[in-house]
Amino acid sequence: ENVVEYSYLQLFQGVVPGSIGETCKAAILVGFVYLLITKTISWRIPVVTMVSAFVSAFVLGLDPIHAVLSGGILFGAVFMATDPVTAAQTNCGKWIYGLLIGAFAVLLRVCNPAYPEGMMLSILFMNCMAPLIDHCVVAQNIKRRAKRAAAIGKEAQNS
C-alpha cells in the first residue's frame, strides 16, 4: 500500500494534493483574520470546530495536528460552517454547533476509511440541526430567567 505521509510544514504550506483552496492553511488563516476584522463571522464556530476536531482526533488515537491540517477541516471551519444563514445564531448554539461539526468530521474519517473527508457531511448535518440547537438554547434561557424571576418575586413577597 503506497501511503504518502506529509510533514506538518508541507500540510500547512499547501504543497500537498487536495481541492483548490483547502490545501494552503496559511491562506485560509489570512482569510479567517480578514473575516474577523470585517466582523463578517464570529470566531466561535471556527475555533470551537478546530478544537473539537483536535480533541476528537486525540481521543480516537489519531495524530491530532495531522488530522486538523489534512483535508478540508480548516477550510470548512472558516468558510463553510460560518455561513450566516444556515449556522447557529445564538452564542451558546455556536459553541454546540462547532463542537459537533469538528467531532463528526473526525468520527466520519475514522468510521469510514473509504470516505476520508467528512467535513462537508458534518456541516450539512449540523446545518439541519442549527435551528433545533438555537431553539433549545433559547428555551433553556427562558426557563432560567423564569426561575430567577420567580425567586425574586418570592423574595419580594417575603420582605
PDB file of N, CA, C and O in Angstrom, residues 79-149:
ATOM      1  N   PHE A  79     -14.736  28.861   6.304  1.00  0.00           N
ATOM      2  CA  PHE A  79     -15.522  29.420   5.207  1.00  0.00           C
ATOM      3  C   PHE A  79     -16.896  28.797   5.007  1.00  0.00           C
ATOM      4  O   PHE A  79     -17.769  29.434   4.424  1.00  0.00           O
ATOM      5  N   MET A  80     -17.105  27.578   5.456  1.00  0.00           N
ATOM      6  CA  MET A  80     -18.393  26.932   5.189  1.00  0.00           C
ATOM      7  C   MET A  80     -19.283  26.838   6.418  1.00  0.00           C
ATOM      8  O   MET A  80     -20.482  27.098   6.335  1.00  0.00           O
ATOM      9  N   ALA A  81     -18.708  26.481   7.553  1.00  0.00           N
ATOM     10  CA  ALA A  81     -19.520  26.321   8.764  1.00  0.00           C
ATOM     11  C   ALA A  81     -20.034  27.655   9.284  1.00  0.00           C
ATOM     12  O   ALA A  81     -21.022  27.698  10.015  1.00  0.00           O
ATOM     13  N   THR A  82     -19.386  28.746   8.901  1.00  0.00           N
ATOM     14  CA  THR A  82     -19.761  30.075   9.406  1.00  0.00           C
ATOM     15  C   THR A  82     -20.812  30.770   8.553  1.00  0.00           C
ATOM     16  O   THR A  82     -21.072  31.949   8.765  1.00  0.00           O
ATOM     17  N   ASP A  83     -21.421  30.061   7.640  1.00  0.00           N
ATOM     18  CA  ASP A  83     -22.446  30.661   6.789  1.00  0.00           C
ATOM     19  C   ASP A  83     -23.518  31.311   7.669  1.00  0.00           C
ATOM     20  O   ASP A  83     -24.095  30.647   8.539  1.00  0.00           O
ATOM     21  N   PRO A  84     -23.785  32.602   7.486  1.00  0.00           N
ATOM     22  CA  PRO A  84     -24.688  33.293   8.409  1.00  0.00           C
ATOM     23  C   PRO A  84     -26.146  32.856   8.318  1.00  0.00           C
ATOM     24  O   PRO A  84     -26.917  33.103   9.233  1.00  0.00           O
ATOM     25  N   VAL A  85     -26.526  32.202   7.242  1.00  0.00           N
ATOM     26  CA  VAL A  85     -27.920  31.805   7.081  1.00  0.00           C
ATOM     27  C   VAL A  85     -28.192  30.446   7.716  1.00  0.00           C
ATOM     28  O   VAL A  85     -29.219  30.249   8.351  1.00  0.00           O
ATOM     29  N   THR A  86     -27.266  29.510   7.558  1.00  0.00           N
ATOM     30  CA  THR A  86     -27.543  28.143   7.990  1.00  0.00           C
ATOM     31  C   THR A  86     -26.875  27.760   9.306  1.00  0.00           C
ATOM     32  O   THR A  86     -27.176  26.711   9.855  1.00  0.00           O
ATOM     33  N   ALA A  87     -25.983  28.569   9.825  1.00  0.00           N
ATOM     34  CA  ALA A  87     -25.294  28.251  11.089  1.00  0.00           C
ATOM     35  C   ALA A  87     -26.168  28.639  12.275  1.00  0.00           C
ATOM     36  O   ALA A  87     -27.164  29.353  12.134  1.00  0.00           O
ATOM     37  N   ALA A  88     -25.786  28.166  13.440  1.00  0.00           N
ATOM     38  CA  ALA A  88     -26.480  28.548  14.670  1.00  0.00           C
ATOM     39  C   ALA A  88     -26.324  30.053  14.891  1.00  0.00           C
ATOM     40  O   ALA A  88     -25.303  30.639  14.539  1.00  0.00           O
ATOM     41  N   GLN A  89     -27.321  30.676  15.489  1.00  0.00           N
ATOM     42  CA  GLN A  89     -27.325  32.130  15.657  1.00  0.00           C
ATOM     43  C   GLN A  89     -27.014  32.575  17.084  1.00  0.00           C
ATOM     44  O   GLN A  89     -26.482  33.656  17.286  1.00  0.00           O
ATOM     45  N   THR A  90     -27.360  31.754  18.064  1.00  0.00           N
ATOM     46  CA  THR A  90     -27.086  32.126  19.454  1.00  0.00           C
ATOM     47  C   THR A  90     -25.632  31.819  19.787  1.00  0.00           C
ATOM     48  O   THR A  90     -25.036  30.915  19.189  1.00  0.00           O
ATOM     49  N   ASN A  91     -25.054  32.541  20.724  1.00  0.00           N
ATOM     50  CA  ASN A  91     -23.652  32.301  21.080  1.00  0.00           C
ATOM     51  C   ASN A  91     -23.440  30.892  21.628  1.00  0.00           C
ATOM     52  O   ASN A  91     -22.497  30.202  21.240  1.00  0.00           O
ATOM     53  N   CYS A  92     -24.305  30.457  22.521  1.00  0.00           N
ATOM     54  CA  CYS A  92     -24.197  29.100  23.056  1.00  0.00           C
ATOM     55  C   CYS A  92     -24.431  28.079  21.941  1.00  0.00           C
ATOM     56  O   CYS A  92     -23.753  27.054  21.876  1.00  0.00           O
ATOM     57  N   GLY A  93     -25.357  28.367  21.057  1.00  0.00           N
ATOM     58  CA  GLY A  93     -25.630  27.492  19.922  1.00  0.00           C
ATOM     59  C   GLY A  93     -24.426  27.362  18.997  1.00  0.00           C
ATOM     60  O   GLY A  93     -24.160  26.289  18.450  1.00  0.00           O
ATOM     61  N   LYS A  94     -23.670  28.453  18.840  1.00  0.00           N
ATOM     62  CA  LYS A  94     -22.464  28.405  18.009  1.00  0.00           C
ATOM     63  C   LYS A  94     -21.427  27.471  18.612  1.00  0.00           C
ATOM     64  O   LYS A  94     -20.722  26.763  17.896  1.00  0.00           O
ATOM     65  N   TRP A  95     -21.321  27.464  19.938  1.00  0.00           N
ATOM     66  CA  TRP A  95     -20.389  26.557  20.610  1.00  0.00           C
ATOM     67  C   TRP A  95     -20.791  25.101  20.343  1.00  0.00           C
ATOM     68  O   TRP A  95     -19.955  24.272  20.010  1.00  0.00           O
ATOM     69  N   ILE A  96     -22.056  24.799  20.528  1.00  0.00           N
ATOM     70  CA  ILE A  96     -22.551  23.433  20.328  1.00  0.00           C
ATOM     71  C   ILE A  96     -22.393  23.023  18.862  1.00  0.00           C
ATOM     72  O   ILE A  96     -21.922  21.915  18.559  1.00  0.00           O
ATOM     73  N   TYR A  97     -22.788  23.896  17.972  1.00  0.00           N
ATOM     74  CA  TYR A  97     -22.710  23.661  16.526  1.00  0.00           C
ATOM     75  C   TYR A  97     -21.270  23.359  16.103  1.00  0.00           C
ATOM     76  O   TYR A  97     -20.999  22.358  15.433  1.00  0.00           O
ATOM     77  N   GLY A  98     -20.321  24.184  16.507  1.00  0.00           N
ATOM     78  CA  GLY A  98     -18.916  23.969  16.157  1.00  0.00           C
ATOM     79  C   GLY A  98     -18.355  22.698  16.778  1.00  0.00           C
ATOM     80  O   GLY A  98     -17.614  21.958  16.125  1.00  0.00           O
ATOM     81  N   LEU A  99     -18.708  22.446  18.027  1.00  0.00           N
ATOM     82  CA  LEU A  99     -18.246  21.251  18.713  1.00  0.00           C
ATOM     83  C   LEU A  99     -18.667  19.991  17.961  1.00  0.00           C
ATOM     84  O   LEU A  99     -17.853  19.087  17.729  1.00  0.00           O
ATOM     85  N   LEU A 100     -19.911  19.936  17.558  1.00  0.00           N
ATOM     86  CA  LEU A 100     -20.416  18.745  16.872  1.00  0.00           C
ATOM     87  C   LEU A 100     -19.865  18.612  15.459  1.00  0.00           C
ATOM     88  O   LEU A 100     -19.618  17.501  14.993  1.00  0.00           O
ATOM     89  N   ILE A 101     -19.648  19.716  14.762  1.00  0.00           N
ATOM     90  CA  ILE A 101     -19.071  19.636  13.418  1.00  0.00           C
ATOM     91  C   ILE A 101     -17.674  19.018  13.477  1.00  0.00           C
ATOM     92  O   ILE A 101     -17.355  18.098  12.722  1.00  0.00           O
ATOM     93  N   GLY A 102     -16.837  19.524  14.357  1.00  0.00           N
ATOM     94  CA  GLY A 102     -15.475  19.001  14.472  1.00  0.00           C
ATOM     95  C   GLY A 102     -15.450  17.538  14.871  1.00  0.00           C
ATOM     96  O   GLY A 102     -14.693  16.736  14.308  1.00  0.00           O
ATOM     97  N   ALA A 103     -16.274  17.170  15.836  1.00  0.00           N
ATOM     98  CA  ALA A 103     -16.308  15.782  16.304  1.00  0.00           C
ATOM     99  C   ALA A 103     -16.816  14.845  15.208  1.00  0.00           C
ATOM    100  O   ALA A 103     -16.239  13.776  14.978  1.00  0.00           O
ATOM    101  N   PHE A 104     -17.886  15.240  14.527  1.00  0.00           N
ATOM    102  CA  PHE A 104     -18.437  14.389  13.464  1.00  0.00           C
ATOM    103  C   PHE A 104     -17.466  14.232  12.302  1.00  0.00           C
ATOM    104  O   PHE A 104     -17.356  13.152  11.720  1.00  0.00           O
ATOM    105  N   ALA A 105     -16.768  15.289  11.946  1.00  0.00           N
ATOM    106  CA  ALA A 105     -15.827  15.219  10.818  1.00  0.00           C
ATOM    107  C   ALA A 105     -14.741  14.186  11.086  1.00  0.00           C
ATOM    108  O   ALA A 105     -14.417  13.361  10.224  1.00  0.00           O
ATOM    109  N   VAL A 106     -14.182  14.217  12.277  1.00  0.00           N
ATOM    110  CA  VAL A 106     -13.127  13.254  12.624  1.00  0.00           C
ATOM    111  C   VAL A 106     -13.713  11.858  12.767  1.00  0.00           C
ATOM    112  O   VAL A 106     -13.126  10.872  12.312  1.00  0.00           O
ATOM    113  N   LEU A 107     -14.867  11.757  13.384  1.00  0.00           N
ATOM    114  CA  LEU A 107     -15.511  10.455  13.555  1.00  0.00           C
ATOM    115  C   LEU A 107     -15.818   9.809  12.201  1.00  0.00           C
ATOM    116  O   LEU A 107     -15.623   8.605  12.021  1.00  0.00           O
ATOM    117  N   LEU A 108     -16.273  10.592  11.248  1.00  0.00           N
ATOM    118  CA  LEU A 108     -16.540  10.056   9.914  1.00  0.00           C
ATOM    119  C   LEU A 108     -15.260   9.562   9.245  1.00  0.00           C
ATOM    120  O   LEU A 108     -15.271   8.554   8.543  1.00  0.00           O
ATOM    121  N   ARG A 109     -14.163  10.255   9.452  1.00  0.00           N
ATOM    122  CA  ARG A 109     -12.882   9.808   8.899  1.00  0.00           C
ATOM    123  C   ARG A 109     -12.489   8.449   9.470  1.00  0.00           C
ATOM    124  O   ARG A 109     -11.961   7.600   8.778  1.00  0.00           O
ATOM    125  N   VAL A 110     -12.718   8.273  10.768  1.00  0.00           N
ATOM    126  CA  VAL A 110     -12.302   7.047  11.435  1.00  0.00           C
ATOM    127  C   VAL A 110     -13.244   5.887  11.103  1.00  0.00           C
ATOM    128  O   VAL A 110     -12.796   4.775  10.824  1.00  0.00           O
ATOM    129  N   CYS A 111     -14.529   6.141  11.116  1.00  0.00           N
ATOM    130  CA  CYS A 111     -15.509   5.072  10.927  1.00  0.00           C
ATOM    131  C   CYS A 111     -15.596   4.582   9.484  1.00  0.00           C
ATOM    132  O   CYS A 111     -15.973   3.440   9.257  1.00  0.00           O
ATOM    133  N   ASN A 112     -15.286   5.432   8.532  1.00  0.00           N
ATOM    134  CA  ASN A 112     -15.396   5.042   7.135  1.00  0.00           C
ATOM    135  C   ASN A 112     -14.136   5.447   6.386  1.00  0.00           C
ATOM    136  O   ASN A 112     -14.083   6.535   5.813  1.00  0.00           O
ATOM    137  N   PRO A 113     -13.121   4.594   6.379  1.00  0.00           N
ATOM    138  CA  PRO A 113     -11.865   4.937   5.707  1.00  0.00           C
ATOM    139  C   PRO A 113     -12.034   5.188   4.207  1.00  0.00           C
ATOM    140  O   PRO A 113     -11.225   5.869   3.598  1.00  0.00           O
ATOM    141  N   ALA A 114     -13.089   4.654   3.616  1.00  0.00           N
ATOM    142  CA  ALA A 114     -13.331   4.885   2.190  1.00  0.00           C
ATOM    143  C   ALA A 114     -13.854   6.300   1.943  1.00  0.00           C
ATOM    144  O   ALA A 114     -13.904   6.759   0.810  1.00  0.00           O
ATOM    145  N   TYR A 115     -14.250   6.977   3.006  1.00  0.00           N
ATOM    146  CA  TYR A 115     -14.760   8.344   2.905  1.00  0.00           C
ATOM    147  C   TYR A 115     -13.880   9.223   3.784  1.00  0.00           C
ATOM    148  O   TYR A 115     -14.240   9.556   4.909  1.00  0.00           O
ATOM    149  N   PRO A 116     -12.709   9.604   3.290  1.00  0.00           N
ATOM    150  CA  PRO A 116     -11.737  10.279   4.158  1.00  0.00           C
ATOM    151  C   PRO A 116     -12.101  11.710   4.530  1.00  0.00           C
ATOM    152  O   PRO A 116     -11.527  12.269   5.439  1.00  0.00           O
ATOM    153  N   GLU A 117     -13.016  12.308   3.846  1.00  0.00           N
ATOM    154  CA  GLU A 117     -13.333  13.712   4.102  1.00  0.00           C
ATOM    155  C   GLU A 117     -14.779  13.844   4.547  1.00  0.00           C
ATOM    156  O   GLU A 117     -15.685  13.830   3.742  1.00  0.00           O
ATOM    157  N   GLY A 118     -14.979  13.959   5.847  1.00  0.00           N
ATOM    158  CA  GLY A 118     -16.326  14.040   6.383  1.00  0.00           C
ATOM    159  C   GLY A 118     -16.754  15.445   6.753  1.00  0.00           C
ATOM    160  O   GLY A 118     -17.815  15.635   7.332  1.00  0.00           O
ATOM    161  N   MET A 119     -15.947  16.434   6.424  1.00  0.00           N
ATOM    162  CA  MET A 119     -16.250  17.808   6.847  1.00  0.00           C
ATOM    163  C   MET A 119     -17.547  18.324   6.228  1.00  0.00           C
ATOM    164  O   MET A 119     -18.385  18.890   6.929  1.00  0.00           O
ATOM    165  N   MET A 120     -17.703  18.140   4.939  1.00  0.00           N
ATOM    166  CA  MET A 120     -18.900  18.671   4.282  1.00  0.00           C
ATOM    167  C   MET A 120     -20.159  17.986   4.797  1.00  0.00           C
ATOM    168  O   MET A 120     -21.174  18.648   5.042  1.00  0.00           O
ATOM    169  N   LEU A 121     -20.092  16.683   4.984  1.00  0.00           N
ATOM    170  CA  LEU A 121     -21.250  15.973   5.513  1.00  0.00           C
ATOM    171  C   LEU A 121     -21.567  16.434   6.936  1.00  0.00           C
ATOM    172  O   LEU A 121     -22.735  16.619   7.283  1.00  0.00           O
ATOM    173  N   SER A 122     -20.543  16.663   7.727  1.00  0.00           N
ATOM    174  CA  SER A 122     -20.737  17.158   9.094  1.00  0.00           C
ATOM    175  C   SER A 122     -21.410  18.530   9.089  1.00  0.00           C
ATOM    176  O   SER A 122     -22.330  18.775   9.865  1.00  0.00           O
ATOM    177  N   ILE A 123     -20.942  19.398   8.218  1.00  0.00           N
ATOM    178  CA  ILE A 123     -21.526  20.746   8.127  1.00  0.00           C
ATOM    179  C   ILE A 123     -22.975  20.674   7.666  1.00  0.00           C
ATOM    180  O   ILE A 123     -23.853  21.338   8.237  1.00  0.00           O
ATOM    181  N   LEU A 124     -23.241  19.876   6.657  1.00  0.00           N
ATOM    182  CA  LEU A 124     -24.624  19.754   6.160  1.00  0.00           C
ATOM    183  C   LEU A 124     -25.551  19.216   7.243  1.00  0.00           C
ATOM    184  O   LEU A 124     -26.667  19.716   7.427  1.00  0.00           O
ATOM    185  N   PHE A 125     -25.088  18.199   7.966  1.00  0.00           N
ATOM    186  CA  PHE A 125     -25.913  17.639   9.035  1.00  0.00           C
ATOM    187  C   PHE A 125     -26.180  18.670  10.124  1.00  0.00           C
ATOM    188  O   PHE A 125     -27.314  18.842  10.577  1.00  0.00           O
ATOM    189  N   MET A 126     -25.149  19.384  10.533  1.00  0.00           N
ATOM    190  CA  MET A 126     -25.329  20.367  11.588  1.00  0.00           C
ATOM    191  C   MET A 126     -26.112  21.591  11.103  1.00  0.00           C
ATOM    192  O   MET A 126     -26.784  22.244  11.909  1.00  0.00           O
ATOM    193  N   ASN A 127     -26.053  21.901   9.806  1.00  0.00           N
ATOM    194  CA  ASN A 127     -26.913  22.969   9.273  1.00  0.00           C
ATOM    195  C   ASN A 127     -28.377  22.605   9.465  1.00  0.00           C
ATOM    196  O   ASN A 127     -29.211  23.474   9.747  1.00  0.00           O
ATOM    197  N   CYS A 128     -28.692  21.325   9.316  1.00  0.00           N
ATOM    198  CA  CYS A 128     -30.069  20.876   9.554  1.00  0.00           C
ATOM    199  C   CYS A 128     -30.440  20.973  11.031  1.00  0.00           C
ATOM    200  O   CYS A 128     -31.599  21.206  11.367  1.00  0.00           O
ATOM    201  N   MET A 129     -29.455  20.794  11.891  1.00  0.00           N
ATOM    202  CA  MET A 129     -29.703  20.795  13.336  1.00  0.00           C
ATOM    203  C   MET A 129     -29.621  22.191  13.968  1.00  0.00           C
ATOM    204  O   MET A 129     -30.063  22.376  15.099  1.00  0.00           O
ATOM    205  N   ALA A 130     -29.069  23.163  13.254  1.00  0.00           N
ATOM    206  CA  ALA A 130     -28.856  24.500  13.828  1.00  0.00           C
ATOM    207  C   ALA A 130     -30.152  25.139  14.361  1.00  0.00           C
ATOM    208  O   ALA A 130     -30.135  25.689  15.471  1.00  0.00           O
ATOM    209  N   PRO A 131     -31.266  25.076  13.626  1.00  0.00           N
ATOM    210  CA  PRO A 131     -32.484  25.666  14.204  1.00  0.00           C
ATOM    211  C   PRO A 131     -32.918  24.982  15.504  1.00  0.00           C
ATOM    212  O   PRO A 131     -33.378  25.646  16.431  1.00  0.00           O
ATOM    213  N   LEU A 132     -32.752  23.678  15.579  1.00  0.00           N
ATOM    214  CA  LEU A 132     -33.102  22.951  16.799  1.00  0.00           C
ATOM    215  C   LEU A 132     -32.178  23.339  17.949  1.00  0.00           C
ATOM    216  O   LEU A 132     -32.626  23.539  19.083  1.00  0.00           O
ATOM    217  N   ILE A 133     -30.892  23.470  17.650  1.00  0.00           N
ATOM    218  CA  ILE A 133     -29.930  23.890  18.674  1.00  0.00           C
ATOM    219  C   ILE A 133     -30.321  25.266  19.212  1.00  0.00           C
ATOM    220  O   ILE A 133     -30.393  25.465  20.432  1.00  0.00           O
ATOM    221  N   ASP A 134     -30.569  26.217  18.313  1.00  0.00           N
ATOM    222  CA  ASP A 134     -30.955  27.562  18.752  1.00  0.00           C
ATOM    223  C   ASP A 134     -32.259  27.547  19.542  1.00  0.00           C
ATOM    224  O   ASP A 134     -32.396  28.247  20.544  1.00  0.00           O
ATOM    225  N   HIS A 135     -33.220  26.741  19.109  1.00  0.00           N
ATOM    226  CA  HIS A 135     -34.493  26.645  19.819  1.00  0.00           C
ATOM    227  C   HIS A 135     -34.274  26.142  21.246  1.00  0.00           C
ATOM    228  O   HIS A 135     -34.827  26.696  22.202  1.00  0.00           O
ATOM    229  N   CYS A 136     -33.452  25.103  21.399  1.00  0.00           N
ATOM    230  CA  CYS A 136     -33.181  24.548  22.736  1.00  0.00           C
ATOM    231  C   CYS A 136     -32.436  25.541  23.612  1.00  0.00           C
ATOM    232  O   CYS A 136     -32.729  25.654  24.810  1.00  0.00           O
ATOM    233  N   VAL A 137     -31.489  26.278  23.036  1.00  0.00           N
ATOM    234  CA  VAL A 137     -30.745  27.280  23.806  1.00  0.00           C
ATOM    235  C   VAL A 137     -31.684  28.384  24.290  1.00  0.00           C
ATOM    236  O   VAL A 137     -31.642  28.772  25.460  1.00  0.00           O
ATOM    237  N   VAL A 138     -32.532  28.869  23.407  1.00  0.00           N
ATOM    238  CA  VAL A 138     -33.472  29.935  23.786  1.00  0.00           C
ATOM    239  C   VAL A 138     -34.463  29.427  24.828  1.00  0.00           C
ATOM    240  O   VAL A 138     -34.755  30.122  25.815  1.00  0.00           O
ATOM    241  N   ALA A 139     -34.978  28.205  24.647  1.00  0.00           N
ATOM    242  CA  ALA A 139     -35.921  27.633  25.618  1.00  0.00           C
ATOM    243  C   ALA A 139     -35.269  27.496  26.989  1.00  0.00           C
ATOM    244  O   ALA A 139     -35.894  27.780  28.020  1.00  0.00           O
ATOM    245  N   GLN A 140     -34.011  27.085  27.026  1.00  0.00           N
ATOM    246  CA  GLN A 140     -33.292  26.952  28.296  1.00  0.00           C
ATOM    247  C   GLN A 140     -33.092  28.309  28.960  1.00  0.00           C
ATOM    248  O   GLN A 140     -33.222  28.441  30.173  1.00  0.00           O
ATOM    249  N   ASN A 141     -32.786  29.335  28.151  1.00  0.00           N
ATOM    250  CA  ASN A 141     -32.642  30.689  28.700  1.00  0.00           C
ATOM    251  C   ASN A 141     -33.957  31.194  29.280  1.00  0.00           C
ATOM    252  O   ASN A 141     -33.967  31.838  30.325  1.00  0.00           O
ATOM    253  N   ILE A 142     -35.049  30.910  28.602  1.00  0.00           N
ATOM    254  CA  ILE A 142     -36.368  31.327  29.100  1.00  0.00           C
ATOM    255  C   ILE A 142     -36.670  30.653  30.434  1.00  0.00           C
ATOM    256  O   ILE A 142     -37.137  31.295  31.381  1.00  0.00           O
ATOM    257  N   LYS A 143     -36.381  29.342  30.539  1.00  0.00           N
ATOM    258  CA  LYS A 143     -36.614  28.622  31.797  1.00  0.00           C
ATOM    259  C   LYS A 143     -35.773  29.204  32.926  1.00  0.00           C
ATOM    260  O   LYS A 143     -36.257  29.395  34.038  1.00  0.00           O
ATOM    261  N   ARG A 144     -34.500  29.483  32.624  1.00  0.00           N
ATOM    262  CA  ARG A 144     -33.605  30.026  33.644  1.00  0.00           C
ATOM    263  C   ARG A 144     -34.081  31.394  34.107  1.00  0.00           C
ATOM    264  O   ARG A 144     -34.098  31.695  35.302  1.00  0.00           O
ATOM    265  N   ARG A 145     -34.512  32.232  33.175  1.00  0.00           N
ATOM    266  CA  ARG A 145     -34.999  33.567  33.544  1.00  0.00           C
ATOM    267  C   ARG A 145     -36.304  33.488  34.323  1.00  0.00           C
ATOM    268  O   ARG A 145     -36.536  34.278  35.239  1.00  0.00           O
ATOM    269  N   ALA A 146     -37.175  32.545  33.961  1.00  0.00           N
ATOM    270  CA  ALA A 146     -38.435  32.382  34.691  1.00  0.00           C
ATOM    271  C   ALA A 146     -38.170  31.958  36.135  1.00  0.00           C
ATOM    272  O   ALA A 146     -38.821  32.453  37.066  1.00  0.00           O
ATOM    273  N   LYS A 147     -37.220  31.040  36.335  1.00  0.00           N
ATOM    274  CA  LYS A 147     -36.863  30.627  37.698  1.00  0.00           C
ATOM    275  C   LYS A 147     -36.308  31.796  38.492  1.00  0.00           C
ATOM    276  O   LYS A 147     -36.635  31.983  39.661  1.00  0.00           O
ATOM    277  N   ARG A 148     -35.451  32.588  37.846  1.00  0.00           N
ATOM    278  CA  ARG A 148     -34.860  33.748  38.516  1.00  0.00           C
ATOM    279  C   ARG A 148     -35.950  34.766  38.873  1.00  0.00           C
ATOM    280  O   ARG A 148     -35.958  35.307  39.986  1.00  0.00           O
ATOM    281  N   ALA A 149     -36.895  35.002  37.963  1.00  0.00           N
ATOM    282  CA  ALA A 149     -37.978  35.953  38.229  1.00  0.00           C
ATOM    283  C   ALA A 149     -38.866  35.451  39.363  1.00  0.00           C
ATOM    284  O   ALA A 149     -39.303  36.235  40.207  1.00  0.00           O
TER     285      ALA A 149
END
